[in-house]
Amino acid sequence: MTQSRLDKLTASLRTSSLDAVVLNPGPTLKYLTNLNFHLMERPVVLFIAPGRDPVIVLPELEMPKVDLFPYKVQAFAYGEIPSEWDNAFRSAAQALGLDGKRIGVEPRQMRLLEFRHVKAGAPEADYPDAADILAGLRLRKDKAEVDAMRHAVKIAQDALTATIPLIKIGMTEKELSGELVMQLLRHGSEPEMPFAPIVSGGPNSANPHASPTERKLQAGDLLVVDWGAAYDSYISDLTRTFAVGEVDAEYAKIHKIVQEANAAGRAAAQPGVPCANVDKAAREVIEKSGYGAYFTHRTGHGIGMEGHEDPYMRGDNMQILEPGMAFTVEPGIYLPNRNGVRIEDNVVITEDGADCLSDMPREIKVVG
Amino acid sequence: MTQSRLDKLTASLRTSSLDAVVLNPGPTLKYLTNLNFHLMERPVVLFIAPGRDPVIVLPELEMPKVDLFPYKVQAFAYGEIPSEWDNAFRSAAQALGLDGKRIGVEPRQMRLLEFRHVKAGAPEADYPDAADILAGLRLRKDKAEVDAMRHAVKIAQDALTATIPLIKIGMTEKELSGELVMQLLRHGSEPEMPFAPIVSGGPNSANPHASPTERKLQAGDLLVVDWGAAYDSYISDLTRTFAVGEVDAEYAKIHKIVQEANAAGRAAAQPGVPCANVDKAAREVIEKSGYGAYFTHRTGHGIGMEGHEDPYMRGDNMQILEPGMAFTVEPGIYLPNRNGVRIEDNVVITEDGADCLSDMPREIKVVG
């Protein structure tokens, strides 16, 4: 599996203007090796150049992982003295004759830590952005990947279903978040979660990227829960919004509008249309209702091994949806300093439409 | 608190060769703002220059966080279209007059994603490594920080104590890791854990950076558990090694040696001596026993808001230990393809010695 992924990458490198790519720990490295390397203060990078064995630079204490590689790699290990690390990077670049060449990078993943060592090893190389080629590799999920995502959705839904009866007025956002994480683990999520759940009530729910606080749930709050599970390196990312006791009529109204926008976004998801269509379909519902100014983000993002990846459901994105592309549909309305609503599902494009992996009820539900 | 931290940073910038620093989401940004920003595909950076209000560049949907800043900041927000983001970075650099100046960066934290936008905003600036100045800010923990770390140690110890009776032969590493995470949450860890626990048995324990697998615990295994909790943004990072049933005499022997090395490392930790002393004290015990070649990493790393931070307990590190410095002491012996041992504690330097925050028994304990 990883061999064919590597072959696919080297094939696309051959038709590109790049001589190689260099990867550091993250989803693309995991996708191509099925190994777990962590981002840490000791840099790890893998150089991939067509027609050559990949070359890895890593700390000596990680050497046992080299034997686990699914294909032959050449390894250059360094010891614990940082001032000596550049030597290993220089040897790696020389082994592949990369100095002066075009080495593609993944800007969202690579840190200046790795980059400055890579550059010390190949100072005359160019380092163009290879995000498109690398994201393209993981863009169309195969059946095994979709199955893993479906399972990650099921774990997440089962976990929230088990958590809902435990929600009580007076509970803090942090407490509820901790309970939900326990339920995610109990239902089979991998311990390394895709992200810490967002649990935000009342005014905090009007901040799309809130972190759980010590604020206690109060009657009249909207409660946004944005959570996900990890299974076999693939993740889910869902959101539902609840009413804590009885809520203001306007809050019930915006919940209904967002629910309609979510349905419209999902209905627009099909092969052959641009990503923009999904965004437009959801946004139109909210704009027509007069709340357009309060839907402050794009409608969705790709999902797979990463929480946010290609393709993005933005109004300017004319990228065409193809079978296997997986993404979120998550419109929202956020009334500043008051309350907010978001409803998020995970969708995969099929040959003739789309498969929504999540099916937990979207209607407003009273909790507490 | 954050104001005085900011003042401390600007004071050290004034005596440095830097005109400013630029930070992206991570521990230093959290330390200086007490706000949670996440690393994502939308870049967020904060510029700090002495004598000026800090300047933040962020996506529009994060604007609610600007009101939460503990001091005045000037914000430049961008929308959802990536090709327009550079404008916000340019305006930010202009507001502080930074083009052509020296802007310090944190290479371990900053990605090429942020860096390339920052550079587009100030193309003529230099970007020297400011890791020392920034790490120096967080190097000596104050009482509140040590208290939070002590609490994070207590949560971790209580969680493992509750998990030990559940360890059974036939359980997989992943199952045990999931159980331990649940106990960490139940005992009060923040949901955003410092790292996923390492639970590695038998041959996997010989890999210092193993990830939990589907391998089942077997009688005769050594079982390494490397785990930690997060409390109020501060973390703990501990390791204990267990015997699953009866183990080979050599494994019991290396456990005893590592225990002695750990004690020697802790005893060497005191103010006024170089970090190297801690490494040497632990390493000497292992070398004298003939296993020196199997202790493949430094003896410890700093700890605080980050899992690994300054100061590092390495043989070449002549940095002098000072009161408030906090770090791990974690010698190990790893017999390749056989079994491994590591014993890790968290230590804080005091005025006249060191305070070991962790006190869970270190003796080999039979589980299963």
PDB file of N, CA and C in Angstrom, chain A residues 223-313:
ATOM      1  N   LEU A 223     -25.464  25.649  23.029  1.00  0.00           N
ATOM      2  CA  LEU A 223     -24.266  24.887  23.383  1.00  0.00           C
ATOM      3  C   LEU A 223     -23.725  24.232  22.113  1.00  0.00           C
ATOM      4  N   VAL A 224     -22.577  24.707  21.677  1.00  0.00           N
ATOM      5  CA  VAL A 224     -21.933  24.145  20.483  1.00  0.00           C
ATOM      6  C   VAL A 224     -20.944  23.062  20.910  1.00  0.00           C
ATOM      7  N   VAL A 225     -21.068  21.883  20.334  1.00  0.00           N
ATOM      8  CA  VAL A 225     -20.108  20.806  20.576  1.00  0.00           C
ATOM      9  C   VAL A 225     -19.509  20.415  19.223  1.00  0.00           C
ATOM     10  N   ASP A 226     -18.216  20.636  19.078  1.00  0.00           N
ATOM     11  CA  ASP A 226     -17.491  20.357  17.828  1.00  0.00           C
ATOM     12  C   ASP A 226     -16.433  19.332  18.218  1.00  0.00           C
ATOM     13  N   TRP A 227     -16.614  18.099  17.748  1.00  0.00           N
ATOM     14  CA  TRP A 227     -15.792  17.004  18.288  1.00  0.00           C
ATOM     15  C   TRP A 227     -15.497  15.984  17.194  1.00  0.00           C
ATOM     16  N   GLY A 228     -14.529  15.123  17.465  1.00  0.00           N
ATOM     17  CA  GLY A 228     -14.200  14.105  16.480  1.00  0.00           C
ATOM     18  C   GLY A 228     -13.396  12.998  17.118  1.00  0.00           C
ATOM     19  N   ALA A 229     -13.290  11.906  16.385  1.00  0.00           N
ATOM     20  CA  ALA A 229     -12.539  10.745  16.852  1.00  0.00           C
ATOM     21  C   ALA A 229     -11.469  10.410  15.825  1.00  0.00           C
ATOM     22  N   ALA A 230     -10.516   9.573  16.243  1.00  0.00           N
ATOM     23  CA  ALA A 230      -9.491   9.076  15.322  1.00  0.00           C
ATOM     24  C   ALA A 230      -9.563   7.559  15.304  1.00  0.00           C
ATOM     25  N   TYR A 231      -9.530   7.008  14.100  1.00  0.00           N
ATOM     26  CA  TYR A 231      -9.521   5.552  13.973  1.00  0.00           C
ATOM     27  C   TYR A 231      -8.584   5.177  12.833  1.00  0.00           C
ATOM     28  N   ASP A 232      -7.574   4.387  13.162  1.00  0.00           N
ATOM     29  CA  ASP A 232      -6.655   3.913  12.135  1.00  0.00           C
ATOM     30  C   ASP A 232      -6.076   5.109  11.344  1.00  0.00           C
ATOM     31  N   SER A 233      -5.736   6.164  12.067  1.00  0.00           N
ATOM     32  CA  SER A 233      -5.113   7.389  11.515  1.00  0.00           C
ATOM     33  C   SER A 233      -6.071   8.289  10.745  1.00  0.00           C
ATOM     34  N   TYR A 234      -7.341   7.919  10.640  1.00  0.00           N
ATOM     35  CA  TYR A 234      -8.316   8.795   9.965  1.00  0.00           C
ATOM     36  C   TYR A 234      -9.257   9.376  11.003  1.00  0.00           C
ATOM     37  N   ILE A 235      -9.772  10.551  10.676  1.00  0.00           N
ATOM     38  CA  ILE A 235     -10.512  11.253  11.708  1.00  0.00           C
ATOM     39  C   ILE A 235     -11.927  11.610  11.271  1.00  0.00           C
ATOM     40  N   SER A 236     -12.720  11.983  12.258  1.00  0.00           N
ATOM     41  CA  SER A 236     -14.033  12.570  11.997  1.00  0.00           C
ATOM     42  C   SER A 236     -14.044  13.946  12.649  1.00  0.00           C
ATOM     43  N   ASP A 237     -14.949  14.778  12.198  1.00  0.00           N
ATOM     44  CA  ASP A 237     -15.010  16.162  12.690  1.00  0.00           C
ATOM     45  C   ASP A 237     -16.445  16.635  12.521  1.00  0.00           C
ATOM     46  N   LEU A 238     -17.201  16.622  13.607  1.00  0.00           N
ATOM     47  CA  LEU A 238     -18.640  16.899  13.563  1.00  0.00           C
ATOM     48  C   LEU A 238     -18.986  18.038  14.515  1.00  0.00           C
ATOM     49  N   THR A 239     -20.114  18.660  14.287  1.00  0.00           N
ATOM     50  CA  THR A 239     -20.632  19.653  15.234  1.00  0.00           C
ATOM     51  C   THR A 239     -22.144  19.524  15.342  1.00  0.00           C
ATOM     52  N   ARG A 240     -22.636  19.617  16.565  1.00  0.00           N
ATOM     53  CA  ARG A 240     -24.065  19.762  16.803  1.00  0.00           C
ATOM     54  C   ARG A 240     -24.244  20.886  17.817  1.00  0.00           C
ATOM     55  N   THR A 241     -25.391  21.570  17.730  1.00  0.00           N
ATOM     56  CA  THR A 241     -25.671  22.669  18.657  1.00  0.00           C
ATOM     57  C   THR A 241     -26.957  22.361  19.420  1.00  0.00           C
ATOM     58  N   PHE A 242     -26.872  22.459  20.734  1.00  0.00           N
ATOM     59  CA  PHE A 242     -27.983  22.118  21.613  1.00  0.00           C
ATOM     60  C   PHE A 242     -28.559  23.373  22.272  1.00  0.00           C
ATOM     61  N   ALA A 243     -29.773  23.226  22.791  1.00  0.00           N
ATOM     62  CA  ALA A 243     -30.385  24.279  23.611  1.00  0.00           C
ATOM     63  C   ALA A 243     -30.304  23.833  25.067  1.00  0.00           C
ATOM     64  N   VAL A 244     -29.724  24.671  25.918  1.00  0.00           N
ATOM     65  CA  VAL A 244     -29.702  24.355  27.347  1.00  0.00           C
ATOM     66  C   VAL A 244     -30.991  24.936  27.939  1.00  0.00           C
ATOM     67  N   GLY A 245     -31.924  24.065  28.270  1.00  0.00           N
ATOM     68  CA  GLY A 245     -33.236  24.530  28.731  1.00  0.00           C
ATOM     69  C   GLY A 245     -33.926  25.292  27.608  1.00  0.00           C
ATOM     70  N   GLU A 246     -34.723  26.270  28.003  1.00  0.00           N
ATOM     71  CA  GLU A 246     -35.478  27.016  27.000  1.00  0.00           C
ATOM     72  C   GLU A 246     -34.624  28.169  26.486  1.00  0.00           C
ATOM     73  N   VAL A 247     -34.561  28.334  25.163  1.00  0.00           N
ATOM     74  CA  VAL A 247     -33.737  29.419  24.614  1.00  0.00           C
ATOM     75  C   VAL A 247     -34.615  30.455  23.927  1.00  0.00           C
ATOM     76  N   ASP A 248     -34.054  31.639  23.805  1.00  0.00           N
ATOM     77  CA  ASP A 248     -34.640  32.766  23.082  1.00  0.00           C
ATOM     78  C   ASP A 248     -35.163  32.309  21.705  1.00  0.00           C
ATOM     79  N   ALA A 249     -36.275  32.874  21.283  1.00  0.00           N
ATOM     80  CA  ALA A 249     -36.870  32.475  19.999  1.00  0.00           C
ATOM     81  C   ALA A 249     -35.906  32.710  18.840  1.00  0.00           C
ATOM     82  N   GLU A 250     -35.096  33.779  18.923  1.00  0.00           N
ATOM     83  CA  GLU A 250     -34.167  34.054  17.828  1.00  0.00           C
ATOM     84  C   GLU A 250     -33.113  32.948  17.719  1.00  0.00           C
ATOM     85  N   TYR A 251     -32.720  32.406  18.873  1.00  0.00           N
ATOM     86  CA  TYR A 251     -31.705  31.344  18.834  1.00  0.00           C
ATOM     87  C   TYR A 251     -32.282  30.079  18.174  1.00  0.00           C
ATOM     88  N   ALA A 252     -33.520  29.785  18.499  1.00  0.00           N
ATOM     89  CA  ALA A 252     -34.168  28.630  17.857  1.00  0.00           C
ATOM     90  C   ALA A 252     -34.273  28.875  16.349  1.00  0.00           C
ATOM     91  N   LYS A 253     -34.520  30.129  15.995  1.00  0.00           N
ATOM     92  CA  LYS A 253     -34.659  30.479  14.580  1.00  0.00           C
ATOM     93  C   LYS A 253     -33.323  30.327  13.842  1.00  0.00           C
ATOM     94  N   ILE A 254     -32.241  30.825  14.430  1.00  0.00           N
ATOM     95  CA  ILE A 254     -30.956  30.693  13.714  1.00  0.00           C
ATOM     96  C   ILE A 254     -30.527  29.226  13.649  1.00  0.00           C
ATOM     97  N   HIS A 255     -30.919  28.451  14.651  1.00  0.00           N
ATOM     98  CA  HIS A 255     -30.597  27.021  14.592  1.00  0.00           C
ATOM     99  C   HIS A 255     -31.267  26.387  13.380  1.00  0.00           C
ATOM    100  N   LYS A 256     -32.536  26.754  13.164  1.00  0.00           N
ATOM    101  CA  LYS A 256     -33.290  26.190  12.045  1.00  0.00           C
ATOM    102  C   LYS A 256     -32.671  26.629  10.711  1.00  0.00           C
ATOM    103  N   ILE A 257     -32.245  27.875  10.646  1.00  0.00           N
ATOM    104  CA  ILE A 257     -31.634  28.377   9.403  1.00  0.00           C
ATOM    105  C   ILE A 257     -30.336  27.619   9.111  1.00  0.00           C
ATOM    106  N   VAL A 258     -29.522  27.417  10.143  1.00  0.00           N
ATOM    107  CA  VAL A 258     -28.245  26.717   9.941  1.00  0.00           C
ATOM    108  C   VAL A 258     -28.503  25.269   9.532  1.00  0.00           C
ATOM    109  N   GLN A 259     -29.540  24.679  10.113  1.00  0.00           N
ATOM    110  CA  GLN A 259     -29.879  23.308   9.735  1.00  0.00           C
ATOM    111  C   GLN A 259     -30.244  23.240   8.252  1.00  0.00           C
ATOM    112  N   GLU A 260     -30.984  24.229   7.788  1.00  0.00           N
ATOM    113  CA  GLU A 260     -31.344  24.268   6.358  1.00  0.00           C
ATOM    114  C   GLU A 260     -30.116  24.524   5.490  1.00  0.00           C
ATOM    115  N   ALA A 261     -29.233  25.378   5.972  1.00  0.00           N
ATOM    116  CA  ALA A 261     -28.013  25.672   5.214  1.00  0.00           C
ATOM    117  C   ALA A 261     -27.143  24.425   5.121  1.00  0.00           C
ATOM    118  N   ASN A 262     -27.047  23.694   6.217  1.00  0.00           N
ATOM    119  CA  ASN A 262     -26.274  22.446   6.229  1.00  0.00           C
ATOM    120  C   ASN A 262     -26.865  21.470   5.209  1.00  0.00           C
ATOM    121  N   ALA A 263     -28.195  21.339   5.189  1.00  0.00           N
ATOM    122  CA  ALA A 263     -28.850  20.429   4.236  1.00  0.00           C
ATOM    123  C   ALA A 263     -28.591  20.872   2.800  1.00  0.00           C
ATOM    124  N   ALA A 264     -28.646  22.179   2.568  1.00  0.00           N
ATOM    125  CA  ALA A 264     -28.415  22.694   1.210  1.00  0.00           C
ATOM    126  C   ALA A 264     -26.976  22.432   0.777  1.00  0.00           C
ATOM    127  N   GLY A 265     -26.027  22.610   1.698  1.00  0.00           N
ATOM    128  CA  GLY A 265     -24.617  22.350   1.387  1.00  0.00           C
ATOM    129  C   GLY A 265     -24.400  20.887   1.055  1.00  0.00           C
ATOM    130  N   ARG A 266     -24.986  20.015   1.837  1.00  0.00           N
ATOM    131  CA  ARG A 266     -24.835  18.578   1.570  1.00  0.00           C
ATOM    132  C   ARG A 266     -25.471  18.214   0.231  1.00  0.00           C
ATOM    133  N   ALA A 267     -26.623  18.824  -0.062  1.00  0.00           N
ATOM    134  CA  ALA A 267     -27.317  18.497  -1.317  1.00  0.00           C
ATOM    135  C   ALA A 267     -26.513  18.952  -2.526  1.00  0.00           C
ATOM    136  N   ALA A 268     -25.707  20.003  -2.360  1.00  0.00           N
ATOM    137  CA  ALA A 268     -24.924  20.527  -3.491  1.00  0.00           C
ATOM    138  C   ALA A 268     -23.659  19.723  -3.739  1.00  0.00           C
ATOM    139  N   ALA A 269     -23.325  18.826  -2.806  1.00  0.00           N
ATOM    140  CA  ALA A 269     -22.076  18.055  -2.920  1.00  0.00           C
ATOM    141  C   ALA A 269     -22.264  16.907  -3.893  1.00  0.00           C
ATOM    142  N   GLN A 270     -21.614  17.011  -5.051  1.00  0.00           N
ATOM    143  CA  GLN A 270     -21.700  15.930  -6.037  1.00  0.00           C
ATOM    144  C   GLN A 270     -20.512  16.009  -6.986  1.00  0.00           C
ATOM    145  N   PRO A 271     -20.205  14.904  -7.657  1.00  0.00           N
ATOM    146  CA  PRO A 271     -19.029  14.929  -8.533  1.00  0.00           C
ATOM    147  C   PRO A 271     -19.269  15.867  -9.710  1.00  0.00           C
ATOM    148  N   GLY A 272     -18.174  16.516 -10.138  1.00  0.00           N
ATOM    149  CA  GLY A 272     -18.258  17.326 -11.349  1.00  0.00           C
ATOM    150  C   GLY A 272     -18.592  18.784 -11.125  1.00  0.00           C
ATOM    151  N   VAL A 273     -18.918  19.144  -9.895  1.00  0.00           N
ATOM    152  CA  VAL A 273     -19.216  20.559  -9.638  1.00  0.00           C
ATOM    153  C   VAL A 273     -18.082  21.159  -8.818  1.00  0.00           C
ATOM    154  N   PRO A 274     -17.898  22.483  -8.910  1.00  0.00           N
ATOM    155  CA  PRO A 274     -16.813  23.083  -8.116  1.00  0.00           C
ATOM    156  C   PRO A 274     -17.140  23.131  -6.628  1.00  0.00           C
ATOM    157  N   CYS A 275     -16.083  23.123  -5.809  1.00  0.00           N
ATOM    158  CA  CYS A 275     -16.240  23.249  -4.355  1.00  0.00           C
ATOM    159  C   CYS A 275     -17.076  24.479  -4.010  1.00  0.00           C
ATOM    160  N   ALA A 276     -16.900  25.535  -4.802  1.00  0.00           N
ATOM    161  CA  ALA A 276     -17.627  26.777  -4.543  1.00  0.00           C
ATOM    162  C   ALA A 276     -19.128  26.539  -4.445  1.00  0.00           C
ATOM    163  N   ASN A 277     -19.642  25.572  -5.215  1.00  0.00           N
ATOM    164  CA  ASN A 277     -21.090  25.332  -5.194  1.00  0.00           C
ATOM    165  C   ASN A 277     -21.599  24.950  -3.807  1.00  0.00           C
ATOM    166  N   VAL A 278     -20.794  24.163  -3.093  1.00  0.00           N
ATOM    167  CA  VAL A 278     -21.206  23.729  -1.760  1.00  0.00           C
ATOM    168  C   VAL A 278     -21.292  24.949  -0.842  1.00  0.00           C
ATOM    169  N   ASP A 279     -20.260  25.790  -0.943  1.00  0.00           N
ATOM    170  CA  ASP A 279     -20.257  27.000  -0.116  1.00  0.00           C
ATOM    171  C   ASP A 279     -21.448  27.887  -0.470  1.00  0.00           C
ATOM    172  N   LYS A 280     -21.656  28.074  -1.773  1.00  0.00           N
ATOM    173  CA  LYS A 280     -22.725  28.989  -2.199  1.00  0.00           C
ATOM    174  C   LYS A 280     -24.098  28.501  -1.760  1.00  0.00           C
ATOM    175  N   ALA A 281     -24.311  27.182  -1.873  1.00  0.00           N
ATOM    176  CA  ALA A 281     -25.626  26.636  -1.526  1.00  0.00           C
ATOM    177  C   ALA A 281     -25.940  26.889  -0.056  1.00  0.00           C
ATOM    178  N   ALA A 282     -24.939  26.634   0.802  1.00  0.00           N
ATOM    179  CA  ALA A 282     -25.172  26.827   2.236  1.00  0.00           C
ATOM    180  C   ALA A 282     -25.302  28.314   2.557  1.00  0.00           C
ATOM    181  N   ARG A 283     -24.430  29.115   1.948  1.00  0.00           N
ATOM    182  CA  ARG A 283     -24.391  30.546   2.274  1.00  0.00           C
ATOM    183  C   ARG A 283     -25.670  31.259   1.839  1.00  0.00           C
ATOM    184  N   GLU A 284     -26.195  30.824   0.697  1.00  0.00           N
ATOM    185  CA  GLU A 284     -27.401  31.455   0.168  1.00  0.00           C
ATOM    186  C   GLU A 284     -28.557  31.360   1.164  1.00  0.00           C
ATOM    187  N   VAL A 285     -28.688  30.202   1.799  1.00  0.00           N
ATOM    188  CA  VAL A 285     -29.773  30.020   2.766  1.00  0.00           C
ATOM    189  C   VAL A 285     -29.635  31.041   3.899  1.00  0.00           C
ATOM    190  N   ILE A 286     -28.398  31.194   4.370  1.00  0.00           N
ATOM    191  CA  ILE A 286     -28.165  32.095   5.509  1.00  0.00           C
ATOM    192  C   ILE A 286     -28.314  33.555   5.078  1.00  0.00           C
ATOM    193  N   GLU A 287     -27.822  33.867   3.869  1.00  0.00           N
ATOM    194  CA  GLU A 287     -27.947  35.258   3.391  1.00  0.00           C
ATOM    195  C   GLU A 287     -29.408  35.643   3.185  1.00  0.00           C
ATOM    196  N   LYS A 288     -30.164  34.716   2.594  1.00  0.00           N
ATOM    197  CA  LYS A 288     -31.578  35.021   2.348  1.00  0.00           C
ATOM    198  C   LYS A 288     -32.331  35.277   3.644  1.00  0.00           C
ATOM    199  N   SER A 289     -31.864  34.642   4.718  1.00  0.00           N
ATOM    200  CA  SER A 289     -32.548  34.807   6.004  1.00  0.00           C
ATOM    201  C   SER A 289     -32.136  36.105   6.686  1.00  0.00           C
ATOM    202  N   GLY A 290     -31.151  36.807   6.096  1.00  0.00           N
ATOM    203  CA  GLY A 290     -30.729  38.080   6.668  1.00  0.00           C
ATOM    204  C   GLY A 290     -29.562  37.969   7.640  1.00  0.00           C
ATOM    205  N   TYR A 291     -29.003  36.764   7.793  1.00  0.00           N
ATOM    206  CA  TYR A 291     -27.902  36.589   8.742  1.00  0.00           C
ATOM    207  C   TYR A 291     -26.541  36.408   8.056  1.00  0.00           C
ATOM    208  N   GLY A 292     -26.474  36.769   6.782  1.00  0.00           N
ATOM    209  CA  GLY A 292     -25.242  36.537   6.010  1.00  0.00           C
ATOM    210  C   GLY A 292     -23.988  37.086   6.682  1.00  0.00           C
ATOM    211  N   ALA A 293     -24.127  38.243   7.335  1.00  0.00           N
ATOM    212  CA  ALA A 293     -22.950  38.876   7.950  1.00  0.00           C
ATOM    213  C   ALA A 293     -22.435  38.073   9.137  1.00  0.00           C
ATOM    214  N   TYR A 294     -23.233  37.150   9.624  1.00  0.00           N
ATOM    215  CA  TYR A 294     -22.857  36.395  10.825  1.00  0.00           C
ATOM    216  C   TYR A 294     -22.366  34.986  10.510  1.00  0.00           C
ATOM    217  N   PHE A 295     -22.212  34.691   9.224  1.00  0.00           N
ATOM    218  CA  PHE A 295     -21.610  33.410   8.818  1.00  0.00           C
ATOM    219  C   PHE A 295     -20.212  33.781   8.330  1.00  0.00           C
ATOM    220  N   THR A 296     -19.249  33.745   9.261  1.00  0.00           N
ATOM    221  CA  THR A 296     -17.959  34.412   9.045  1.00  0.00           C
ATOM    222  C   THR A 296     -16.863  33.492   8.514  1.00  0.00           C
ATOM    223  N   HIS A 297     -17.200  32.261   8.173  1.00  0.00           N
ATOM    224  CA  HIS A 297     -16.148  31.366   7.668  1.00  0.00           C
ATOM    225  C   HIS A 297     -16.653  30.582   6.458  1.00  0.00           C
ATOM    226  N   ARG A 298     -15.729  29.918   5.791  1.00  0.00           N
ATOM    227  CA  ARG A 298     -16.072  29.067   4.647  1.00  0.00           C
ATOM    228  C   ARG A 298     -17.000  27.948   5.126  1.00  0.00           C
ATOM    229  N   THR A 299     -17.601  27.232   4.187  1.00  0.00           N
ATOM    230  CA  THR A 299     -18.574  26.209   4.559  1.00  0.00           C
ATOM    231  C   THR A 299     -17.937  24.891   4.975  1.00  0.00           C
ATOM    232  N   GLY A 300     -16.693  24.631   4.568  1.00  0.00           N
ATOM    233  CA  GLY A 300     -16.095  23.356   4.970  1.00  0.00           C
ATOM    234  C   GLY A 300     -14.665  23.212   4.532  1.00  0.00           C
ATOM    235  N   HIS A 301     -14.055  22.124   5.000  1.00  0.00           N
ATOM    236  CA  HIS A 301     -12.661  21.817   4.673  1.00  0.00           C
ATOM    237  C   HIS A 301     -12.552  20.329   4.425  1.00  0.00           C
ATOM    238  N   GLY A 302     -11.543  19.943   3.645  1.00  0.00           N
ATOM    239  CA  GLY A 302     -11.284  18.530   3.450  1.00  0.00           C
ATOM    240  C   GLY A 302     -10.930  17.863   4.758  1.00  0.00           C
ATOM    241  N   ILE A 303     -11.065  16.537   4.785  1.00  0.00           N
ATOM    242  CA  ILE A 303     -10.844  15.784   6.015  1.00  0.00           C
ATOM    243  C   ILE A 303     -10.303  14.417   5.625  1.00  0.00           C
ATOM    244  N   GLY A 304      -9.467  13.866   6.462  1.00  0.00           N
ATOM    245  CA  GLY A 304      -8.894  12.552   6.172  1.00  0.00           C
ATOM    246  C   GLY A 304      -7.954  12.180   7.299  1.00  0.00           C
ATOM    247  N   MET A 305      -6.643  12.204   7.019  1.00  0.00           N
ATOM    248  CA  MET A 305      -5.681  11.981   8.098  1.00  0.00           C
ATOM    249  C   MET A 305      -5.498  13.260   8.893  1.00  0.00           C
ATOM    250  N   GLU A 306      -5.942  14.355   8.317  1.00  0.00           N
ATOM    251  CA  GLU A 306      -5.739  15.658   8.928  1.00  0.00           C
ATOM    252  C   GLU A 306      -7.085  16.299   9.200  1.00  0.00           C
ATOM    253  N   GLY A 307      -7.135  17.139  10.210  1.00  0.00           N
ATOM    254  CA  GLY A 307      -8.376  17.819  10.539  1.00  0.00           C
ATOM    255  C   GLY A 307      -8.824  18.772   9.448  1.00  0.00           C
ATOM    256  N   HIS A 308      -7.881  19.488   8.912  1.00  0.00           N
ATOM    257  CA  HIS A 308      -8.166  20.416   7.816  1.00  0.00           C
ATOM    258  C   HIS A 308      -7.206  20.080   6.684  1.00  0.00           C
ATOM    259  N   GLU A 309      -7.721  19.732   5.532  1.00  0.00           N
ATOM    260  CA  GLU A 309      -6.865  19.477   4.372  1.00  0.00           C
ATOM    261  C   GLU A 309      -7.661  19.822   3.125  1.00  0.00           C
ATOM    262  N   ASP A 310      -7.060  19.659   1.948  1.00  0.00           N
ATOM    263  CA  ASP A 310      -7.791  19.909   0.708  1.00  0.00           C
ATOM    264  C   ASP A 310      -8.911  18.885   0.565  1.00  0.00           C
ATOM    265  N   PRO A 311     -10.012  19.188  -0.109  1.00  0.00           N
ATOM    266  CA  PRO A 311     -10.369  20.471  -0.729  1.00  0.00           C
ATOM    267  C   PRO A 311     -11.175  21.354   0.235  1.00  0.00           C
ATOM    268  N   TYR A 312     -11.075  22.646   0.022  1.00  0.00           N
ATOM    269  CA  TYR A 312     -11.760  23.623   0.876  1.00  0.00           C
ATOM    270  C   TYR A 312     -13.041  24.120   0.198  1.00  0.00           C
ATOM    271  N   MET A 313     -14.118  24.157   0.943  1.00  0.00           N
ATOM    272  CA  MET A 313     -15.416  24.610   0.410  1.00  0.00           C
ATOM    273  C   MET A 313     -15.520  26.123   0.599  1.00  0.00           C
TER     274      MET A 313
END
